[in-house]
MMTF fields as JSON, N, C-alpha, C and O atoms, coordinates in Angstrom:
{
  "mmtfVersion": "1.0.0",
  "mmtfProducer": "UNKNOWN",
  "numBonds": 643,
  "numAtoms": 644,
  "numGroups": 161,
  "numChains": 1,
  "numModels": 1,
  "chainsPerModel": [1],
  "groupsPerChain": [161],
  "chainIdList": ["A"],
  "bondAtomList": [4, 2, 8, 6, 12, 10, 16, 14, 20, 18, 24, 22, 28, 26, 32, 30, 36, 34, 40, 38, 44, 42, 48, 46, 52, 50, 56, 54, 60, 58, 64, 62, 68, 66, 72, 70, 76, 74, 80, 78, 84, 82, 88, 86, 92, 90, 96, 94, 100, 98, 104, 102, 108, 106, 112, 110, 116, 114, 120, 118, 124, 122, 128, 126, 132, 130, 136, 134, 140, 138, 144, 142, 148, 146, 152, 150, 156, 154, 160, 158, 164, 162, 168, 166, 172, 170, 176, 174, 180, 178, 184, 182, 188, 186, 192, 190, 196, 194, 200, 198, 204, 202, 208, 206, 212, 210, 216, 214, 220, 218, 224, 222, 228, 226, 232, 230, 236, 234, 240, 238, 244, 242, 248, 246, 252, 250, 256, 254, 260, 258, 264, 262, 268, 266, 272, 270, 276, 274, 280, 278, 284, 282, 288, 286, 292, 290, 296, 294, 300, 298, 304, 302, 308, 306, 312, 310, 316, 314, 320, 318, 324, 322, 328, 326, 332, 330, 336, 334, 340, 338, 344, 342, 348, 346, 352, 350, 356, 354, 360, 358, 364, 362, 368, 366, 372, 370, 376, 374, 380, 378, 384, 382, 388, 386, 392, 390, 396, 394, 400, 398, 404, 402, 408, 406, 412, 410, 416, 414, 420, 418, 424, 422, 428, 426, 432, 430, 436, 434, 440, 438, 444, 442, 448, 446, 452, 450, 456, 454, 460, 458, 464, 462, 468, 466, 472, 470, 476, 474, 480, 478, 484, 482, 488, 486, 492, 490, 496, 494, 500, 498, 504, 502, 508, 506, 512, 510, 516, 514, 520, 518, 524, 522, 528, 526, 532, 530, 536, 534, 540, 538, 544, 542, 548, 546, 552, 550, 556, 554, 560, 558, 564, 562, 568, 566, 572, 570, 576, 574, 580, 578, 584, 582, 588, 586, 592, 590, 596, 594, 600, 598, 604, 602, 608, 606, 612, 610, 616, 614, 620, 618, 624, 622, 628, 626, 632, 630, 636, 634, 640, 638],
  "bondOrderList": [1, 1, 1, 1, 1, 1, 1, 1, 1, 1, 1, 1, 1, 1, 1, 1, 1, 1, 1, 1, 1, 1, 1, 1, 1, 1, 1, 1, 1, 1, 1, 1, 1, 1, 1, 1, 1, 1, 1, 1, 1, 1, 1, 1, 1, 1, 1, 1, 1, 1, 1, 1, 1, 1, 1, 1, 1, 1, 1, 1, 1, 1, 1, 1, 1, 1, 1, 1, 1, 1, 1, 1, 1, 1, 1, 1, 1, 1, 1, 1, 1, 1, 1, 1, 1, 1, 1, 1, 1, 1, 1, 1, 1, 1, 1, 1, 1, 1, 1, 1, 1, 1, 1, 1, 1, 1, 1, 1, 1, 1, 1, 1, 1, 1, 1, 1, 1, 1, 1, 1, 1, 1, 1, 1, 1, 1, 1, 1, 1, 1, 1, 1, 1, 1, 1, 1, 1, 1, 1, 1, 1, 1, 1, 1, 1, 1, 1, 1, 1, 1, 1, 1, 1, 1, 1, 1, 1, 1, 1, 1],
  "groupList": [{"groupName": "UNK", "atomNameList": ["N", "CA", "C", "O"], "elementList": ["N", "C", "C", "O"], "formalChargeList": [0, 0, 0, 0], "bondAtomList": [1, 0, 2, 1, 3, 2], "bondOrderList": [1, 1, 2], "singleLetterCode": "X", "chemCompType": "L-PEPTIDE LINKING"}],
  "groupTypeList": [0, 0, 0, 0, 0, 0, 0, 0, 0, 0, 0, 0, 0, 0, 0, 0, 0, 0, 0, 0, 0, 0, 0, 0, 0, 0, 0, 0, 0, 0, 0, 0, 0, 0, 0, 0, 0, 0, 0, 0, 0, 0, 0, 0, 0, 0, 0, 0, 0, 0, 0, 0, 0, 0, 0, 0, 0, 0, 0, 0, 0, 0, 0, 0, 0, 0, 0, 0, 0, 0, 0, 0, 0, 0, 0, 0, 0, 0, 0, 0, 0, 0, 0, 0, 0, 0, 0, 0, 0, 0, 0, 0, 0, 0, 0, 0, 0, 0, 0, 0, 0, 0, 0, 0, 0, 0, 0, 0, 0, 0, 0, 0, 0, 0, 0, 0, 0, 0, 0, 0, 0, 0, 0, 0, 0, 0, 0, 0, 0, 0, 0, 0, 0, 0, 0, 0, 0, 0, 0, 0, 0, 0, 0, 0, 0, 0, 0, 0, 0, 0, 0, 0, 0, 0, 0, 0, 0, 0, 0, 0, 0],
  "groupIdList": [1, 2, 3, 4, 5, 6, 7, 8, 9, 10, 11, 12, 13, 14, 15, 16, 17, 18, 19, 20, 21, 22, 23, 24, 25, 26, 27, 28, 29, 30, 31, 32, 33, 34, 35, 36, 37, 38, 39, 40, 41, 42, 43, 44, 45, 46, 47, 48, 49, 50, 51, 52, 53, 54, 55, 56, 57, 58, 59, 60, 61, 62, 63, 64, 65, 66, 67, 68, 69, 70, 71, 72, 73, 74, 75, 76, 77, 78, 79, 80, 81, 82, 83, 84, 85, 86, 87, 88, 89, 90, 91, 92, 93, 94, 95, 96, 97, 98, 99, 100, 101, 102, 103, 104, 105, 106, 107, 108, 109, 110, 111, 112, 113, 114, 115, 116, 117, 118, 119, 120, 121, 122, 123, 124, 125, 126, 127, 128, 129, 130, 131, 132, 133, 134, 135, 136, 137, 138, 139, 140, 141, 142, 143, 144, 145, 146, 147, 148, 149, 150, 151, 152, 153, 154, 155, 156, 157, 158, 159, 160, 161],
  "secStructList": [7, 5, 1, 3, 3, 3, 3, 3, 3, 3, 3, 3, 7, 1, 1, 1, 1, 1, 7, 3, 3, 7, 1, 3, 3, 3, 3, 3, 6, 6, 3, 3, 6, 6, 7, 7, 7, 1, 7, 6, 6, 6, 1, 7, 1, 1, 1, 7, 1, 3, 3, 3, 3, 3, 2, 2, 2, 2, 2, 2, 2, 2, 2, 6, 6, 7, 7, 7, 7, 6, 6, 6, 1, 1, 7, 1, 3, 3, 3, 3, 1, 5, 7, 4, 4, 4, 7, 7, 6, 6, 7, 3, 3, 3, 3, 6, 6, 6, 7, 3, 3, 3, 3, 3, 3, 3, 7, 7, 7, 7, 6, 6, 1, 4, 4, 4, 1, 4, 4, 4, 7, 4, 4, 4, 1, 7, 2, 2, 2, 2, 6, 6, 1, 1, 7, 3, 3, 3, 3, 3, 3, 3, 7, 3, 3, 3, 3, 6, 6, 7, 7, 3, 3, 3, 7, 7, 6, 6, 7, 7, 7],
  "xCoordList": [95.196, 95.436, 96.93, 97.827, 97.024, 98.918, 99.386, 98.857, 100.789, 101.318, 101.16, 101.776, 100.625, 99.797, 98.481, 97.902, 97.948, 96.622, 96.128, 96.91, 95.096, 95.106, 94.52, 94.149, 93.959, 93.316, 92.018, 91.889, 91.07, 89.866, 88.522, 87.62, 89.441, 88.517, 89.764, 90.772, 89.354, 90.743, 88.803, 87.946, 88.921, 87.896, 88.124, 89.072, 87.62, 87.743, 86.387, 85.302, 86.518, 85.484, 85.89, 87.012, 85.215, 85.405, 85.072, 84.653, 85.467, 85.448, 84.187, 83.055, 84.77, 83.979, 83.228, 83.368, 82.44, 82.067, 80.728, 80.117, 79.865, 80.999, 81.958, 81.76, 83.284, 84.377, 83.557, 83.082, 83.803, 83.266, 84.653, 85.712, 83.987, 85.36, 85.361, 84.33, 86.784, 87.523, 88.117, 87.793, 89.025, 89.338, 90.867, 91.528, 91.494, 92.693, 92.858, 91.842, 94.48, 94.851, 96.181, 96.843, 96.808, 98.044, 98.289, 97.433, 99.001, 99.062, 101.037, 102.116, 100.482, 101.397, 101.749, 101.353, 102.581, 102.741, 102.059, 102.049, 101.022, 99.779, 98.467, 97.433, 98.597, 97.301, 97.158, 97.957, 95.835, 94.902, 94.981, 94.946, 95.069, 94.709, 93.67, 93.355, 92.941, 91.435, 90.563, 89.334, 91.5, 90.686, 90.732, 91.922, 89.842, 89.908, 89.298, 88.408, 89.634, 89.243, 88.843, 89.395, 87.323, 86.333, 87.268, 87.346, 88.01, 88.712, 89.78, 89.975, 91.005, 91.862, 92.871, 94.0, 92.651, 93.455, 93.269, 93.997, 92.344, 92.145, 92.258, 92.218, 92.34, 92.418, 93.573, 93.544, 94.569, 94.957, 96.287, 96.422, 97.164, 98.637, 99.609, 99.166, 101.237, 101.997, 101.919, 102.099, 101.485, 101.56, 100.078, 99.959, 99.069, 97.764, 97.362, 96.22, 98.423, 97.98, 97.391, 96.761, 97.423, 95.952, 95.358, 95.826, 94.196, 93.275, 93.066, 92.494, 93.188, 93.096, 92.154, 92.128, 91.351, 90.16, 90.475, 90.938, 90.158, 90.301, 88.769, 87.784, 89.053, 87.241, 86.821, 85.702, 87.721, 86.81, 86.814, 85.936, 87.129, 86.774, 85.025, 84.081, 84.965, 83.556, 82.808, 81.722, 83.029, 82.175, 81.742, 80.561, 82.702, 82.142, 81.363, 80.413, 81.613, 80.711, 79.235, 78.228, 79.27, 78.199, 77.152, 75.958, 77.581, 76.856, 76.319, 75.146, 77.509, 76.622, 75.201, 74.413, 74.865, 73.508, 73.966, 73.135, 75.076, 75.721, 75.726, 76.147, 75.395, 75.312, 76.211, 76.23, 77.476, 79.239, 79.158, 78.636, 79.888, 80.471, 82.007, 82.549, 82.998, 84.583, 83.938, 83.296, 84.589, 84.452, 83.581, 83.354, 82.735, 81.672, 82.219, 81.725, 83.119, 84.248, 84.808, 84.942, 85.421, 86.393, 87.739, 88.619, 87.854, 89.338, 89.437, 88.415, 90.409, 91.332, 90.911, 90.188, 91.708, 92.1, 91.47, 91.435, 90.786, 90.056, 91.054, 91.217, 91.602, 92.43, 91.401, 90.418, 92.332, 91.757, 92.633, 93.491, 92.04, 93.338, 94.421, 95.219, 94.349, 95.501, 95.213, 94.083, 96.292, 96.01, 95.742, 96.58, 94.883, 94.791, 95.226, 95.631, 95.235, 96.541, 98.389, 99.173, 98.363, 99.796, 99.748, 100.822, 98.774, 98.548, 98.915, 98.24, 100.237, 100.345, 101.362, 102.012, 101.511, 102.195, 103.747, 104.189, 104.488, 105.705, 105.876, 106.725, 104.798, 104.828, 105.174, 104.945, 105.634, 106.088, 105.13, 104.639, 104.965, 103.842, 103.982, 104.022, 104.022, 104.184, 102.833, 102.18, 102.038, 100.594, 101.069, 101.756, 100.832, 100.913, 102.564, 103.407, 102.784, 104.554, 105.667, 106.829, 104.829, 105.485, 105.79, 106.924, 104.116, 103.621, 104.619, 105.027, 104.71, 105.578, 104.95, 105.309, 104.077, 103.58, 104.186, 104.614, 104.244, 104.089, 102.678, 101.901, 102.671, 101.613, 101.85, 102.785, 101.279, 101.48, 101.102, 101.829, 99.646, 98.207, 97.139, 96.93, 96.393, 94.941, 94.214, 94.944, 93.433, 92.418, 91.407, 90.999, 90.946, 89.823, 88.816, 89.009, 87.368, 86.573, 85.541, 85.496, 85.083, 84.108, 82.589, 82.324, 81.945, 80.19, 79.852, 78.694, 81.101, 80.729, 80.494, 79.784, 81.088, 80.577, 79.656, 79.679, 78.748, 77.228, 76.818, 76.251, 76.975, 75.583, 75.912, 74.93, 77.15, 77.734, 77.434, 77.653, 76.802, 76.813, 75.43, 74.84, 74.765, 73.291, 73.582, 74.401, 72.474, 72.002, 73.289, 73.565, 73.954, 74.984, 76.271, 77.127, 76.4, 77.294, 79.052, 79.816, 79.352, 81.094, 81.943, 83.141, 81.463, 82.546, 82.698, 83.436, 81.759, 82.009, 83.807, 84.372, 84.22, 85.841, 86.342, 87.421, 86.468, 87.442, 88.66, 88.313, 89.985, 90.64, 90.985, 91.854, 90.387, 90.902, 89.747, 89.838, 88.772, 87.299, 87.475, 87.827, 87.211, 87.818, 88.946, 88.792, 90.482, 91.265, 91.905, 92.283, 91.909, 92.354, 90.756, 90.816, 90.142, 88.794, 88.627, 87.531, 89.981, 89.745, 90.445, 90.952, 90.576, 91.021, 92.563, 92.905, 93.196, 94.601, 95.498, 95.477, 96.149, 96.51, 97.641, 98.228, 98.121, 100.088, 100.413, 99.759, 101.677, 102.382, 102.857, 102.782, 103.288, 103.666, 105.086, 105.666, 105.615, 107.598, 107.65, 108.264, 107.041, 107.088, 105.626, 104.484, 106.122, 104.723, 104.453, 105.526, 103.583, 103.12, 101.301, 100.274, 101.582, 99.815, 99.833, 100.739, 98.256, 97.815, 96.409, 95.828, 96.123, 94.788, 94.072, 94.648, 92.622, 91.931, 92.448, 92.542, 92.746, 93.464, 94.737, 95.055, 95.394, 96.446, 97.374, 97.175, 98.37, 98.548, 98.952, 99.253, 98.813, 99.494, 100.316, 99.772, 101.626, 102.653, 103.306, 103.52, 103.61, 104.424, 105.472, 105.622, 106.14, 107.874, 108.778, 109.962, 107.955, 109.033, 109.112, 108.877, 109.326, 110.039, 111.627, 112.476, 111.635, 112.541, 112.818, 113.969, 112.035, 112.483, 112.278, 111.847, 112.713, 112.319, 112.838, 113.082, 112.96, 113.749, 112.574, 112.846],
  "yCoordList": [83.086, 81.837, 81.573, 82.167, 80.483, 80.803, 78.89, 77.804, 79.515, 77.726, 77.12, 76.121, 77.583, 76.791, 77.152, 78.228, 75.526, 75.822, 74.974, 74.882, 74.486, 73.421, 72.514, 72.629, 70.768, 69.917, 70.19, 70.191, 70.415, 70.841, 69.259, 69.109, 68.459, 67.003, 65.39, 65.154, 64.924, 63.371, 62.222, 62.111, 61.688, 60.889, 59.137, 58.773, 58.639, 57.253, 56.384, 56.96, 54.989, 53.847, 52.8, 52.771, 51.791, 50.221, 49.714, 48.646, 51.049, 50.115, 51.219, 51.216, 52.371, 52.887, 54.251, 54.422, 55.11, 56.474, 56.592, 55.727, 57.295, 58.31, 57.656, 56.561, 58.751, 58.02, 59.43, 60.563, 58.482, 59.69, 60.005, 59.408, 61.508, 62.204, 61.681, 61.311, 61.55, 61.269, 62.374, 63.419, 62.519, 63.573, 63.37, 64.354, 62.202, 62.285, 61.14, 60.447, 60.451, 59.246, 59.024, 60.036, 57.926, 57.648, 57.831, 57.222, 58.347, 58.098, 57.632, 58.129, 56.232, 55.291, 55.462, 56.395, 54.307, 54.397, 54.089, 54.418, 53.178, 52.675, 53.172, 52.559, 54.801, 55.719, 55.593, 55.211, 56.048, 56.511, 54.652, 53.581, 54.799, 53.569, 53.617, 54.372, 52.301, 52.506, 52.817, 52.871, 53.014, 53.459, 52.615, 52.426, 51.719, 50.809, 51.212, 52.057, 50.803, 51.026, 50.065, 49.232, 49.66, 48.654, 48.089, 46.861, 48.727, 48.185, 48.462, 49.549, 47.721, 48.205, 48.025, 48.476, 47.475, 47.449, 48.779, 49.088, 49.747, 51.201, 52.074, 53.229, 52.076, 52.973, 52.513, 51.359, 53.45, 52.838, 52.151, 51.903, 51.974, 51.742, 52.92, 54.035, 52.613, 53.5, 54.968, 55.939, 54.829, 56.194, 56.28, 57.362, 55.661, 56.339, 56.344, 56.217, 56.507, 56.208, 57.119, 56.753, 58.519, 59.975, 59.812, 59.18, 60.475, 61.153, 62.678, 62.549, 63.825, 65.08, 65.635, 65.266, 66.68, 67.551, 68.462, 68.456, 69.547, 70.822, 71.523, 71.767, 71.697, 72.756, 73.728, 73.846, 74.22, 75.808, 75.017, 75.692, 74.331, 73.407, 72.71, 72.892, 72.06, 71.364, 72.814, 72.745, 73.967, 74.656, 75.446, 75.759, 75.737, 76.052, 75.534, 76.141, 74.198, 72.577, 72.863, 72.826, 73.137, 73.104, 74.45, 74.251, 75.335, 76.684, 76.081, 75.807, 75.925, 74.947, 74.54, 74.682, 73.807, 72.816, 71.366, 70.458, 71.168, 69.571, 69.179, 70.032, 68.177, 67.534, 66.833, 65.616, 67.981, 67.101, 67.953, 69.003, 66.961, 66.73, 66.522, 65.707, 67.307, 66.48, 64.72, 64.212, 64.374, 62.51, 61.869, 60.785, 62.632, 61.88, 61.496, 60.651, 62.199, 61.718, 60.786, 59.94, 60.653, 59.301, 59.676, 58.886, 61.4, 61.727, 61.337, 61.406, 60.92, 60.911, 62.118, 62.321, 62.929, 64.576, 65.52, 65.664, 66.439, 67.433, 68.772, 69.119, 69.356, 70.813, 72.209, 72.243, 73.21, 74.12, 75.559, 75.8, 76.522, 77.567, 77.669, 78.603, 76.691, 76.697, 77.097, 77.161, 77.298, 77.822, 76.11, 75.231, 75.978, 74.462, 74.389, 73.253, 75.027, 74.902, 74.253, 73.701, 74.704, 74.516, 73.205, 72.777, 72.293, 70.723, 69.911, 68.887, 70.096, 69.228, 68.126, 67.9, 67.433, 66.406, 66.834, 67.746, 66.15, 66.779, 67.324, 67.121, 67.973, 69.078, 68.123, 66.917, 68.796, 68.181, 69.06, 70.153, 68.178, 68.774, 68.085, 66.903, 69.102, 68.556, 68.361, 69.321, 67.599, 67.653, 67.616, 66.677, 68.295, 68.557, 68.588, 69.145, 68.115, 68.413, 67.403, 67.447, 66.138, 64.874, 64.413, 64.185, 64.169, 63.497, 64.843, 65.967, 63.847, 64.489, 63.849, 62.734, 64.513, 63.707, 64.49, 65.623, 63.971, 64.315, 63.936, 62.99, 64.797, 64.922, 63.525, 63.609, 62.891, 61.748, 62.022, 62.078, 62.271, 62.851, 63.128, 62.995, 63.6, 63.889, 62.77, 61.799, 62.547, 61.425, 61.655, 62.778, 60.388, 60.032, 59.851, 59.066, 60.75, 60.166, 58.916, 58.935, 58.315, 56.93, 57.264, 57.976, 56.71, 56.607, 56.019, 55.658, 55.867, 55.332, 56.843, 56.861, 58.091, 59.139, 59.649, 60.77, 59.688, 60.161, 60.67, 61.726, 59.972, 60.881, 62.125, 62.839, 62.905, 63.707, 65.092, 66.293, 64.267, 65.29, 65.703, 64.665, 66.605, 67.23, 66.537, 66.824, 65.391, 65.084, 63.605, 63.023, 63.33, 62.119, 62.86, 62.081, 63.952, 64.452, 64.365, 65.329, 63.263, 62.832, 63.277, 63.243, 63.817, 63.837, 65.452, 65.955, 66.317, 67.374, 67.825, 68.918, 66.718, 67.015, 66.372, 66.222, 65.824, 65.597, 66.585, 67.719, 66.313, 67.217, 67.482, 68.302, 66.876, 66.944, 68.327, 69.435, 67.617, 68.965, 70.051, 71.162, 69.745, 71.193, 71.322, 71.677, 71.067, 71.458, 72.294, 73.466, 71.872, 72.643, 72.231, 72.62, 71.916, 71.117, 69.791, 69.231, 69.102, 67.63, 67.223, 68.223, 66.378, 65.195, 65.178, 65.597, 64.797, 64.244, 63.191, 63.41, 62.198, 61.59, 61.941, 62.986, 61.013, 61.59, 60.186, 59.23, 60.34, 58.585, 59.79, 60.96, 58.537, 59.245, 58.912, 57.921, 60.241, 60.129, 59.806, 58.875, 60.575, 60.337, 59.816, 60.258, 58.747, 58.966, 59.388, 59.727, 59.505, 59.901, 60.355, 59.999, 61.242, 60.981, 62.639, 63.453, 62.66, 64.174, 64.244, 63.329, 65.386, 65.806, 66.889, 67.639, 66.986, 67.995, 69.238, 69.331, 70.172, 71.225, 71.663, 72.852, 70.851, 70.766, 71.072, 70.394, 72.202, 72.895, 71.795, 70.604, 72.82, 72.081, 72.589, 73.559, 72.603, 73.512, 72.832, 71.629, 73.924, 72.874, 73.348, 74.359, 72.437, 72.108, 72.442, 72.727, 72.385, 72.36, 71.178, 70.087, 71.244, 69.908, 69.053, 69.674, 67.754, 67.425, 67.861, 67.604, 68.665, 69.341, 67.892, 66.828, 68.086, 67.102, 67.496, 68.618, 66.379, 67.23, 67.397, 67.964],
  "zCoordList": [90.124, 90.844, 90.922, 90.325, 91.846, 91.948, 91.848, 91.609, 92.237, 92.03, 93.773, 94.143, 94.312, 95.822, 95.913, 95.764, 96.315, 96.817, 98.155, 99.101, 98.206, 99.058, 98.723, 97.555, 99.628, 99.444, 100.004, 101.228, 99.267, 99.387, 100.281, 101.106, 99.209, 99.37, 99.405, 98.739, 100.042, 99.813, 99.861, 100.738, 98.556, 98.473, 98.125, 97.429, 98.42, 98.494, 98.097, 98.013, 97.864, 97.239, 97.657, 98.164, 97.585, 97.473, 96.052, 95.603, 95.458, 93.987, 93.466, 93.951, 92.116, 91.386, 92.295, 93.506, 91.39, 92.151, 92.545, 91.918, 93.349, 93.642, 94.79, 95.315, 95.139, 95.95, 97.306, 97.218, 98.338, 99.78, 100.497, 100.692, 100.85, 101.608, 102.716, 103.279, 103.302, 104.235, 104.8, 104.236, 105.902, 106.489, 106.362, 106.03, 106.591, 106.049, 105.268, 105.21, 104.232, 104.061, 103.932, 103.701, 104.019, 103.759, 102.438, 101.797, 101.791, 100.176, 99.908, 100.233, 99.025, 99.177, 97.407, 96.708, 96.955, 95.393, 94.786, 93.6, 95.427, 94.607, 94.79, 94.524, 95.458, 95.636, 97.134, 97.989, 97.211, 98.259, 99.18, 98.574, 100.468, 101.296, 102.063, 102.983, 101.354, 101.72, 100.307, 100.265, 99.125, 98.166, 97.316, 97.064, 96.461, 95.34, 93.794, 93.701, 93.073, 91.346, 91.414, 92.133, 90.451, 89.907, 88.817, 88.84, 87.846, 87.086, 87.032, 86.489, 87.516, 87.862, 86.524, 86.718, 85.288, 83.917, 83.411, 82.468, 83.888, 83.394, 84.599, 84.176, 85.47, 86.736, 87.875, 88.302, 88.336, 89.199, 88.322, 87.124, 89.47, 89.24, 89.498, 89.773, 89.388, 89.514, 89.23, 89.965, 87.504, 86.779, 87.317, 87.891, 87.348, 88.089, 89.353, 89.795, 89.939, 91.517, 92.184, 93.177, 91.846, 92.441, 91.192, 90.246, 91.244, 90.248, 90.69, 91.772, 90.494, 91.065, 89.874, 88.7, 90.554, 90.136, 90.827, 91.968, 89.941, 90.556, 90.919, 90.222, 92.22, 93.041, 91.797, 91.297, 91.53, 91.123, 89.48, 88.942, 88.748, 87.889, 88.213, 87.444, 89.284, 89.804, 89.912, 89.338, 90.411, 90.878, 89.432, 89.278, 88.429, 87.466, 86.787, 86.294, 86.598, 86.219, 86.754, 86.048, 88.04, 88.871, 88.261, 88.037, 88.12, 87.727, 86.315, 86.065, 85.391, 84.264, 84.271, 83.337, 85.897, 85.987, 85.912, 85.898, 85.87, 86.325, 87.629, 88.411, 88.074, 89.441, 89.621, 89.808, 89.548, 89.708, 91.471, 91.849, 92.124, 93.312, 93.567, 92.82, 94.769, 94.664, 95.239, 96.158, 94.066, 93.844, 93.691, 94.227, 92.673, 92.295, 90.635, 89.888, 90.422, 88.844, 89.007, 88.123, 90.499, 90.696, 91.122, 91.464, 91.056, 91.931, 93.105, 93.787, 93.587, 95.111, 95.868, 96.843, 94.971, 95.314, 94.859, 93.637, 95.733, 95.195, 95.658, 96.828, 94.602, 95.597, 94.734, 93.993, 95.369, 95.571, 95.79, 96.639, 94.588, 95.239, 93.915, 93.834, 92.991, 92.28, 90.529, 90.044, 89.88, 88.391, 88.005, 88.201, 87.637, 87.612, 85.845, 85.595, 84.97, 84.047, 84.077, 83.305, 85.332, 85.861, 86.116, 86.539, 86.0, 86.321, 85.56, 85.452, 84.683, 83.651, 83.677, 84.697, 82.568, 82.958, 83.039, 82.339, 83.892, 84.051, 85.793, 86.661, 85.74, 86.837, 88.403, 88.497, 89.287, 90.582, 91.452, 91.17, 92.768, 93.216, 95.041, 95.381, 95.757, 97.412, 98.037, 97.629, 98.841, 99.395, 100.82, 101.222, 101.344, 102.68, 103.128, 102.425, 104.008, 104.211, 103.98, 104.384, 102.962, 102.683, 101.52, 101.098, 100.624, 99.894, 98.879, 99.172, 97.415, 96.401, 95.152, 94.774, 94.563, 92.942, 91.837, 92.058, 90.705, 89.756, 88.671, 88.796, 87.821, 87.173, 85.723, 84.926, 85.697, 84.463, 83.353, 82.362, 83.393, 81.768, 82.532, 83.738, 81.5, 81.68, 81.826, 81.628, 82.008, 82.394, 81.363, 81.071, 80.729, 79.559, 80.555, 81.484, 80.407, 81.411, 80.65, 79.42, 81.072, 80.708, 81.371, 82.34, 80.743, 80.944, 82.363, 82.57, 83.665, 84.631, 85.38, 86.385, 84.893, 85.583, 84.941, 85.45, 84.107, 83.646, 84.025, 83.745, 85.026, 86.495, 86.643, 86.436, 86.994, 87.48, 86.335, 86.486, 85.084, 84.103, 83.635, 83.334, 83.47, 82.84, 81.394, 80.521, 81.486, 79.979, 79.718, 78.668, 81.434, 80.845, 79.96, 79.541, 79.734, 78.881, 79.597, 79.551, 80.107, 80.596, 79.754, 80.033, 78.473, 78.042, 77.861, 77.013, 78.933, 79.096, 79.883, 79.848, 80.423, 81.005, 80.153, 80.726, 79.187, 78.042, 77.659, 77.332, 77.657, 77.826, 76.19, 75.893, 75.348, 73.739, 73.456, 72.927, 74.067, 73.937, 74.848, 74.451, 76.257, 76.74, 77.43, 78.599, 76.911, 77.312, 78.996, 78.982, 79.646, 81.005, 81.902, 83.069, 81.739, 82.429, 82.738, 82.711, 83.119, 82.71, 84.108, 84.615, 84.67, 85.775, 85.294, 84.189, 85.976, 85.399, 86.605, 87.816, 86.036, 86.786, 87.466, 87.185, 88.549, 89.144, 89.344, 89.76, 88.907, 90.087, 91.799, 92.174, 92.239, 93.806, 93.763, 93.319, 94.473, 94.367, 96.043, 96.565, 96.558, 98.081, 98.905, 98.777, 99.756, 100.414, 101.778, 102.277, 102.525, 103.461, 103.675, 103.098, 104.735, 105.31, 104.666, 104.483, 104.425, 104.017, 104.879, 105.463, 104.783, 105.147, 104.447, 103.658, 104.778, 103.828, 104.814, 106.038, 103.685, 104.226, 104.2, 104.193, 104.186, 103.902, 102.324, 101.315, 102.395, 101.224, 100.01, 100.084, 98.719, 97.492, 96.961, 96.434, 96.651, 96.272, 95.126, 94.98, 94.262, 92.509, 93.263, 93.949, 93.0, 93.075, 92.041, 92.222, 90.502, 89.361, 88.555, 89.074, 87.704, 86.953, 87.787, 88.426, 87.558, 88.572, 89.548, 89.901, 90.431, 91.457, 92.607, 92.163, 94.321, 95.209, 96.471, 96.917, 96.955, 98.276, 99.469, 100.528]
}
């Protein structure tokens, strides 16, 4: 897997999951437009403004016998294509030919995604338990419009431009 991939899924809610795909969105400093968090003292804000999941993460999930979906966890961003190790905090990251994130943390998942898991088990993406299987958040450095399809490229640490 390499340091580009693409956006597989851009998903959205009026609050809580699953979030449904869209075809494109603006992505501003405060996330996805058009997209809302049920609780926004735990989801959502600067440092959480994407949620990203990685495809071949869900698809392995999926072989498991889990009835995970891109955004049925609650990511924004579903990509695709990438060493999804390389997703860590620190990391700089371009979405399509605008948008510029960086990576913040991993994401704690909560009992509002259950569903998504054989037997309720959410805390199968726990990143303390399985390490490199987990959601992680970004703040946004740049914004602009993306679309599904549209590549994902690491930039570097402090990198921009």
């Amino acid at each position: 897997m390499a340091a580009e991939g693409s956006i597989v899924s851009l998903n959205v809610s009026d609050g809580g999951v699953p979030k449904w795909p869209i075809a494109e969105a603006r992505v501003t400093f405060l996330g996805l437009e058009g997209d809302r968090q049920a609780n926004p003292e735990v989801h959502g804000g600067p440092e959480r403004a994407l949620c990203l999941f990685s495809a071949e993460v869900i698809a392995a999930l999926q072989a498991e016998g889990h009835p995970i979906a891109p955004g049925t966890t609650g990511e924004n961003v579903t990509v695709g294509g990438l060493d999804w190790g390389r997703m860590v905090p620190g990391s700089r990251w371009r979405l399509g030919e605008w948008v510029e994130i960086e990576i913040t943390r991993p994401t704690t998942p909560c009992r509002t995604i259950r569903e998504s898991f054989r037997g309720g088990d959410f805390n199968r993406i726990h990143h303390a338990l399985h390490p490199g299987e987990s959601r992680v958040y970004a703040r946004v450095l740049r914004e602009g419009t993306v679309r599904v399809g549209d590549s994902v490229r690491e930039l570097g640490p402090g990198a921009g431009g």
